[in-house]
Coordinates of C-alpha atoms and ligand atoms in Angstrom, one line a residue:
M25 CA 172.2 230.0 221.2
N26 CA 174.1 226.8 221.7
Q27 CA 175.0 226.5 218.1
G28 CA 178.1 228.1 216.6
V29 CA 178.3 229.9 213.2
R30 CA 177.5 227.5 210.3
G31 CA 180.6 225.8 209.0
T32 CA 182.6 226.4 212.2
R33 CA 183.6 223.8 214.7
D34 CA 183.9 223.6 218.5
F35 CA 186.7 221.5 219.9
Y36 CA 185.7 219.7 223.1
P37 CA 188.6 218.2 225.1
E38 CA 188.5 214.9 223.3
D39 CA 188.6 216.7 219.9
M40 CA 191.4 218.9 221.2
R41 CA 193.5 215.9 222.1
L42 CA 193.2 214.7 218.5
R43 CA 193.9 218.1 217.1
N44 CA 197.0 218.5 219.3
W45 CA 198.1 215.1 218.2
L46 CA 197.7 216.0 214.5
F47 CA 199.5 219.3 215.0
D48 CA 202.3 217.6 216.9
N49 CA 202.8 215.3 213.9
F50 CA 202.7 218.3 211.5
T51 CA 205.2 220.1 213.6
Y52 CA 207.5 217.1 214.0
A53 CA 207.8 216.4 210.3
A54 CA 208.6 220.1 209.6
L55 CA 211.1 220.3 212.5
L56 CA 212.8 217.2 211.3
H57 CA 213.5 218.9 208.0
G58 CA 214.9 222.1 209.6
F59 CA 211.9 224.3 209.3
E60 CA 211.1 227.0 211.9
E61 CA 207.6 228.1 213.1
Y62 CA 206.1 231.5 212.5
D63 CA 202.6 233.0 212.9
A64 CA 200.6 236.0 211.6
P65 CA 197.2 237.6 212.5
V66 CA 194.0 236.0 211.3
L67 CA 192.9 239.5 210.3
E68 CA 194.5 241.1 207.3
H69 CA 194.0 244.1 204.9
E70 CA 191.4 243.0 202.3
E71 CA 193.7 244.2 199.5
L72 CA 196.2 241.4 200.3
Y73 CA 193.7 239.1 198.6
T74 CA 192.4 241.3 195.7
R75 CA 193.5 239.3 192.7
K76 CA 191.7 239.6 189.5
Q77 CA 191.9 236.2 188.0
G78 CA 188.6 235.0 189.3
E79 CA 189.8 232.4 191.9
E80 CA 187.3 230.8 194.1
I81 CA 189.3 231.8 197.2
T82 CA 188.9 235.5 196.5
Q83 CA 185.1 235.1 196.0
Q84 CA 184.8 233.3 199.3
L85 CA 186.4 236.1 201.4
Y86 CA 185.1 236.8 204.8
N87 CA 185.6 240.6 204.5
F88 CA 184.2 243.6 206.3
Q89 CA 184.8 247.2 207.2
D90 CA 186.2 247.7 210.8
K91 CA 185.1 250.5 213.1
G92 CA 187.9 252.7 211.6
D93 CA 186.4 252.1 208.1
R94 CA 189.4 249.9 207.1
K95 CA 188.6 247.1 204.7
V96 CA 189.8 243.9 206.4
A97 CA 189.4 240.2 205.8
L98 CA 189.9 237.0 207.7
R99 CA 192.7 235.2 206.0
P100 CA 191.5 232.5 203.6
E101 CA 195.0 231.1 203.2
M102 CA 198.4 231.9 204.8
T103 CA 200.6 232.5 201.7
P104 CA 199.8 236.2 201.2
S105 CA 200.5 236.8 205.0
L106 CA 203.8 235.0 204.6
A107 CA 204.6 237.0 201.5
R108 CA 203.8 240.2 203.4
M109 CA 206.1 239.2 206.3
V110 CA 208.9 238.3 203.9
M111 CA 208.5 241.6 202.0
A112 CA 208.5 243.6 205.2
R113 CA 212.0 242.3 206.0
A114 CA 213.2 242.3 202.4
G115 CA 216.9 242.0 202.4
G116 CA 217.1 241.5 206.1
L117 CA 216.3 237.8 206.1
A118 CA 219.0 235.1 205.6
M119 CA 217.9 233.0 202.6
P120 CA 216.7 230.4 202.1
I121 CA 213.8 230.8 204.6
K122 CA 212.3 227.5 205.7
W123 CA 209.2 228.3 207.7
F124 CA 206.0 226.5 208.8
S125 CA 202.8 227.5 210.5
I126 CA 199.4 226.0 211.4
P127 CA 197.0 228.9 211.0
Q128 CA 193.2 228.8 211.1
C129 CA 191.9 230.0 207.7
W130 CA 188.4 231.2 206.8
R131 CA 186.6 230.7 203.5
Y132 CA 182.9 231.2 202.8
E133 CA 182.6 227.8 201.2
R134 CA 179.6 225.5 200.6
T135 CA 180.1 223.3 203.6
Q136 CA 180.4 219.6 202.7
K137 CA 182.4 216.6 203.7
G138 CA 186.0 217.7 204.2
R139 CA 185.3 221.4 203.6
G140 CA 184.2 223.9 206.3
R141 CA 184.1 227.6 206.6
E142 CA 187.1 227.5 208.9
H143 CA 189.9 225.0 208.9
Y144 CA 193.4 224.7 210.2
Q145 CA 196.0 224.6 207.4
W146 CA 199.5 223.3 207.9
N147 CA 201.7 225.5 205.7
V148 CA 205.3 224.6 204.9
D149 CA 207.2 227.0 202.6
I150 CA 210.7 227.6 201.4
W151 CA 211.7 231.1 200.1
G152 CA 214.8 232.3 198.3
T153 CA 215.9 229.4 196.2
T154 CA 215.0 228.3 192.6
E155 CA 216.5 224.8 193.3
I156 CA 213.9 222.1 192.5
T157 CA 215.4 220.1 195.3
A158 CA 213.4 222.4 197.5
D159 CA 210.2 221.1 195.9
A160 CA 211.4 217.5 196.6
E161 CA 212.2 218.5 200.2
L162 CA 208.6 219.5 200.6
I163 CA 207.4 216.1 199.4
S164 CA 209.8 214.6 201.9
V165 CA 208.1 216.6 204.7
L166 CA 204.8 215.2 203.5
V167 CA 206.0 211.6 203.3
T168 CA 207.5 211.9 206.8
F169 CA 204.2 213.1 208.2
F170 CA 202.2 210.4 206.4
E171 CA 204.5 207.6 207.7
G172 CA 204.4 209.1 211.1
V173 CA 200.6 208.8 211.3
G174 CA 200.6 205.3 209.8
L175 CA 199.6 206.0 206.2
T176 CA 201.3 204.3 203.3
A177 CA 201.7 204.8 199.6
E178 CA 198.8 202.4 199.1
D179 CA 196.5 204.8 200.9
L180 CA 197.7 208.0 199.2
V181 CA 199.1 209.5 196.0
I182 CA 201.0 212.7 195.6
R183 CA 200.2 213.9 192.1
I184 CA 202.7 216.3 190.6
S185 CA 202.9 218.4 187.5
N186 CA 204.3 221.7 186.5
R187 CA 202.5 224.9 185.5
K188 CA 205.0 225.3 182.7
V189 CA 203.3 222.3 180.9
L190 CA 200.2 224.4 180.1
E191 CA 202.2 227.6 179.9
E192 CA 204.3 226.3 177.1
V193 CA 201.3 224.9 175.2
L194 CA 199.3 228.1 175.6
G195 CA 202.3 230.4 175.1
S196 CA 202.8 229.0 171.7
L197 CA 199.2 230.0 171.0
D198 CA 200.0 233.5 172.5
I199 CA 197.9 232.9 175.6
K200 CA 199.9 234.5 178.4
G201 CA 199.8 236.5 181.7
D202 CA 196.4 236.9 183.3
N203 CA 194.7 235.0 180.5
F204 CA 196.9 232.0 181.3
A205 CA 196.3 232.2 185.0
K206 CA 192.5 232.4 184.4
T207 CA 192.7 229.3 182.2
C208 CA 194.5 227.4 184.9
I209 CA 191.8 228.4 187.4
I210 CA 189.1 227.0 185.1
V211 CA 190.8 223.8 184.2
D212 CA 191.5 223.1 187.9
K213 CA 187.8 222.6 188.3
M214 CA 187.7 219.8 185.7
D215 CA 187.2 217.1 188.3
K216 CA 184.5 219.0 190.1
L217 CA 182.5 220.4 187.1
S218 CA 181.1 218.7 184.0
S219 CA 183.2 219.0 180.9
N220 CA 180.5 221.1 179.2
I221 CA 180.7 223.8 181.9
V222 CA 184.5 223.8 181.8
E223 CA 184.4 224.1 178.0
E224 CA 181.9 226.9 178.2
Q225 CA 184.0 228.8 180.6
L226 CA 187.1 228.3 178.5
S227 CA 185.3 229.6 175.5
D228 CA 184.0 232.6 177.5
L229 CA 187.6 233.4 178.1
G230 CA 188.1 233.6 174.3
H231 CA 189.6 230.1 173.6
D232 CA 188.5 228.6 170.3
S233 CA 187.5 224.9 170.1
K234 CA 190.9 223.8 168.8
T235 CA 192.7 225.4 171.7
I236 CA 190.2 223.8 174.1
S237 CA 190.8 220.4 172.7
T238 CA 194.6 221.0 172.8
I239 CA 194.3 221.9 176.5
Q240 CA 192.1 218.8 177.2
S241 CA 194.5 216.4 175.5
I242 CA 197.6 217.9 177.2
L243 CA 195.9 217.6 180.6
G244 CA 195.1 214.0 180.0
I245 CA 198.8 213.0 179.9
K246 CA 200.0 210.8 182.8
D247 CA 203.2 209.6 181.3
M248 CA 206.5 211.5 181.0
A249 CA 207.4 210.0 177.6
D250 CA 204.0 211.1 176.2
L251 CA 204.6 214.6 177.7
Q252 CA 208.0 214.8 176.0
N253 CA 206.3 213.8 172.7
A254 CA 203.6 216.4 173.1
L255 CA 205.8 219.3 174.1
K256 CA 208.7 218.4 171.7
G257 CA 212.3 219.9 171.7
D258 CA 213.7 221.7 174.7
S259 CA 210.9 221.9 177.1
M260 CA 211.5 223.6 180.5
A261 CA 208.4 221.8 181.8
V262 CA 209.8 218.4 180.9
S263 CA 213.3 219.1 182.3
E264 CA 212.0 220.5 185.6
L265 CA 209.6 217.6 186.0
N266 CA 212.4 215.1 185.2
F267 CA 214.7 216.8 187.7
L268 CA 212.0 216.6 190.4
L269 CA 211.1 213.0 189.7
N270 CA 214.8 212.1 189.9
A271 CA 215.2 213.9 193.1
I272 CA 212.1 212.1 194.5
E273 CA 213.7 208.8 193.5
S274 CA 216.9 209.7 195.3
Y275 CA 214.9 210.4 198.4
G276 CA 213.3 206.9 198.0
M277 CA 209.8 208.3 197.7
S278 CA 208.9 207.3 194.1
E279 CA 206.1 204.9 195.2
W280 CA 204.2 207.9 196.7
V281 CA 204.4 210.1 193.6
E282 CA 202.7 210.1 190.1
F283 CA 203.1 212.5 187.3
D284 CA 199.6 213.8 186.3
A285 CA 199.3 216.7 183.9
S286 CA 195.8 217.5 185.1
V287 CA 197.2 218.9 188.3
V288 CA 197.3 222.7 187.7
R289 CA 196.0 224.1 191.0
G290 CA 193.2 226.7 191.4
L291 CA 195.3 229.6 192.7
A292 CA 196.7 232.2 190.2
Y293 CA 200.2 232.6 191.7
Y294 CA 201.8 229.2 190.9
T295 CA 204.6 229.3 188.3
G296 CA 206.4 225.9 188.4
S297 CA 206.0 222.5 190.1
V298 CA 202.5 221.9 191.4
F299 CA 201.3 219.0 193.5
E300 CA 198.2 217.7 195.2
V301 CA 197.7 214.8 197.6
H302 CA 194.6 212.5 197.2
D303 CA 193.4 209.3 198.7
R304 CA 194.0 206.5 196.2
E305 CA 190.3 205.5 196.3
G306 CA 189.3 209.0 195.3
K307 CA 186.7 209.2 198.1
F308 CA 187.8 212.4 199.6
R309 CA 188.6 216.0 198.5
A310 CA 192.2 217.1 198.2
I311 CA 194.2 216.4 201.3
C312 CA 197.0 218.9 200.5
G313 CA 198.0 221.2 197.7
G314 CA 201.0 223.3 196.8
G315 CA 203.7 224.3 194.4
R316 CA 206.2 226.9 193.3
Y317 CA 205.2 230.6 193.2
D318 CA 208.2 232.6 192.1
K319 CA 206.3 235.8 191.1
L320 CA 203.9 236.5 194.0
L321 CA 205.8 239.4 195.5
S322 CA 205.7 241.6 192.4
T323 CA 201.9 241.2 192.4
L324 CA 202.0 242.7 195.9
G325 CA 204.2 245.5 194.9
G326 CA 207.5 244.0 196.0
K327 CA 210.6 242.5 194.3
D328 CA 210.1 238.9 193.4
L329 CA 211.7 236.1 195.3
P330 CA 211.5 232.4 194.4
A331 CA 209.2 230.4 196.7
T332 CA 207.7 227.0 197.0
G333 CA 205.3 225.5 199.6
F334 CA 202.1 223.7 200.4
G335 CA 199.0 224.0 202.5
F336 CA 197.5 220.9 204.2
G337 CA 194.1 221.1 205.9
D338 CA 193.1 219.4 209.1
M339 CA 189.7 218.1 208.0
V340 CA 190.1 215.5 205.2
I341 CA 193.1 213.9 206.8
M342 CA 191.2 213.3 210.0
E343 CA 188.4 211.7 208.0
L344 CA 190.8 209.5 206.2
L345 CA 192.6 208.4 209.3
S346 CA 189.4 207.6 211.0
E347 CA 188.2 205.6 207.9
K348 CA 191.5 203.6 208.0
G349 CA 191.2 203.0 211.7
L350 CA 194.4 205.0 212.3
M351 CA 193.0 207.5 214.8
P352 CA 194.9 207.1 218.1
E353 CA 193.1 206.5 221.4
L354 CA 194.2 209.4 223.5
L355 CA 193.8 209.8 227.2
S356 CA 193.6 213.1 229.1
G357 CA 197.2 212.9 230.3
I358 CA 196.1 213.2 233.9
E359 CA 198.3 210.9 236.1
D360 CA 197.1 211.2 239.6
I361 CA 193.7 211.9 241.2
V362 CA 194.0 213.2 244.7
I363 CA 190.9 212.9 246.9
S364 CA 190.3 213.6 250.6
L365 CA 187.9 211.2 252.2
S366 CA 186.6 213.7 254.7
P367 CA 186.1 217.4 254.5
E368 CA 188.6 218.1 257.3
L369 CA 191.4 216.5 255.3
R370 CA 190.9 218.8 252.2
D371 CA 193.9 221.0 253.2
I372 CA 196.1 217.9 253.5
A373 CA 194.9 216.8 250.0
V374 CA 195.8 220.2 248.7
M375 CA 199.3 219.8 250.2
V376 CA 199.7 216.3 248.7
A377 CA 198.5 217.5 245.3
A378 CA 201.0 220.4 245.4
S379 CA 203.9 218.1 246.3
L380 CA 203.0 215.8 243.4
R381 CA 202.8 218.7 241.1
D382 CA 206.2 219.9 242.3
S383 CA 207.6 216.6 241.2
E384 CA 205.9 217.2 237.7
R385 CA 203.1 214.7 238.0
M386 CA 199.8 215.8 236.3
V387 CA 197.3 216.0 239.2
D388 CA 193.6 216.3 239.3
L389 CA 192.6 217.4 242.8
V390 CA 189.0 216.5 243.6
L391 CA 187.4 219.8 244.6
E392 CA 184.3 218.6 246.3
N393 CA 183.3 216.0 248.9
K394 CA 183.1 212.8 246.8
K395 CA 182.8 209.2 247.6
M396 CA 185.5 206.6 246.7
K397 CA 183.1 205.0 244.1
W398 CA 182.9 208.3 242.3
A399 CA 186.7 208.7 242.4
F400 CA 187.1 205.3 240.8
K401 CA 184.6 206.0 238.0
H402 CA 186.2 209.4 237.4
A403 CA 189.7 207.9 237.2
E404 CA 188.5 205.4 234.7
R405 CA 186.8 208.0 232.6
I406 CA 189.8 210.2 232.3
G407 CA 192.4 207.4 232.2
A408 CA 194.3 208.4 235.3
K409 CA 197.1 206.1 236.4
R410 CA 196.9 206.4 240.2
L411 CA 194.4 207.3 242.9
V412 CA 195.9 209.1 245.9
L413 CA 193.5 208.7 248.9
V414 CA 193.8 211.0 251.9
G415 CA 191.8 209.2 254.6
P416 CA 191.5 209.7 258.4
E417 CA 193.0 206.3 259.3
E418 CA 196.1 206.7 257.1
W419 CA 196.5 210.4 258.0
S420 CA 196.5 209.5 261.7
R421 CA 199.8 207.8 260.8
K422 CA 200.9 210.7 258.5
M423 CA 200.4 208.4 255.5
V424 CA 198.3 208.5 252.3
K425 CA 197.1 205.5 250.4
I426 CA 198.1 205.1 246.7
K427 CA 196.2 202.8 244.4
D428 CA 197.8 201.9 241.1
L429 CA 194.9 201.7 238.7
E430 CA 196.8 199.7 236.1
T431 CA 197.9 196.9 238.4
G432 CA 195.3 197.3 241.2
E433 CA 198.2 197.4 243.7
E434 CA 197.8 199.4 246.9
S435 CA 200.6 201.0 248.9
E436 CA 201.0 203.6 251.6
I437 CA 203.5 206.4 251.6
L438 CA 204.5 209.0 254.2
V439 CA 203.2 212.4 253.2
S440 CA 206.6 213.9 253.8
D441 CA 208.1 211.4 251.2
I442 CA 205.9 212.5 248.4
Ligands
LIG190 P1 194.6 225.4 198.7 O1 194.7 224.3 197.7 O2 193.6 226.4 198.5 O3 196.1 226.0 198.8 O4 194.4 224.7 200.2 C1 195.3 223.8 200.7 C2 194.6 222.7 201.5 O5 193.9 223.3 202.5 C3 193.6 221.9 200.7 O6 194.2 220.8 200.0 C4 192.8 221.4 201.9 O7 193.5 220.4 202.6 C5 192.7 222.6 202.8 N1 191.5 223.4 202.6 C6 191.3 224.4 201.8 N2 190.1 224.9 201.9 C7 189.5 224.2 202.9 C8 188.2 224.2 203.5 N3 187.3 225.1 203.1 N4 187.9 223.3 204.4 C9 188.8 222.4 204.8 N5 190.1 222.3 204.3 C10 190.4 223.2 203.3 C11 196.4 227.1 199.5 O8 195.7 227.6 200.3 C12 197.8 227.6 199.3 N6 198.0 228.9 199.9 C13 198.8 226.5 199.8 C14 200.2 226.9 199.6 C15 201.1 227.2 200.6 N7 200.9 227.0 198.4 C16 202.1 227.4 198.7 N8 202.3 227.5 200.0

């Protein structure tokens, strides 16, 4: 019974230090851009995720009936919870909303490198504005985070496109609504499945071979001039993409970004800009994914509000940082170790520890009778800065000895002066 559920992780203190460090970097990048933090329960009504377009995410739901026979699910993503929260206060929230969160999400996935059955997912979303500058602002949050942890545009690429590219092409062939969303979900799998399987699935959806080859050729475009040629005339997709790329240039982030029509995203609700972050070498799964979803609320029975955002998992990024040698060496944060060198002095050590804590030092009080040698080893292991020794000889003069573990210097201080 010492193993957790398959695909889940334990966080020992050394893992937790790294996780906190990562979350602090997530939080800092969001705060720097004026976002506020929110949270929601991990357990939601199952119907929040009942979408009929055949997305992987809804097939991977951790769902069950609770003791009151309610159908519930562990959230596989945060966006529907956020939508529910926005809807519950419809009209009462000052727009635009700029919120972020770092929820744990659950998906019954095939576990593999970078994908588990639970993960923490940094979510950053803006609601209430159709301005494409909002999409650029999200990219800026990402770039701030990447720079903060030491990654560069040589390590990563943010690939962007727009759902309207495919929407315009398929719309002219009268493929709309659910059928369009289903097509996006299939073509999103192109880099994971063989082209035969993708073609088969597209044909099962009712697309003829001409439509399939049109889709494939459009998705192969990586240049804006080629896209303009392919879509011809007044294309909303082209103008939105141009606007976003220009905004990205104004932010000075162009080196991070590439247009790539094959980015469509595997969730049904996206309506406009879409983007994904990958390592340049293509060794890892997607690091982050997001886009604009202006029509989600009506699918949940509410009145639509424009929205845009991204989700960024904690797993792939940690693997990438470790591969690049960018994982920080983090210590416990404990500053002082207080130890009494005889059992009769334990109360004095308690008092010394309390005084140090009053002056906001992080103190580990040794709780048992231990030898000096042990204390030194312990201090080294946890990276403490000072050892505070309460010994009989010093205490006879109402003093304690302080050893600075960085410089090796020793000094004595009156207990009343601590
Ligand atoms: P998603 O692409 O399904 O989007 O997930 C976003 C990110 O979460 C992925 O790029 C990956 O980093 C991480 N992720 C997803 N599944 C797993 C897993 N099983 N194990 C580890 N990491 C995982 C969404 O979830 C959207 N709701 C994002 C969004 C927010 N769009 C707008 N706002």
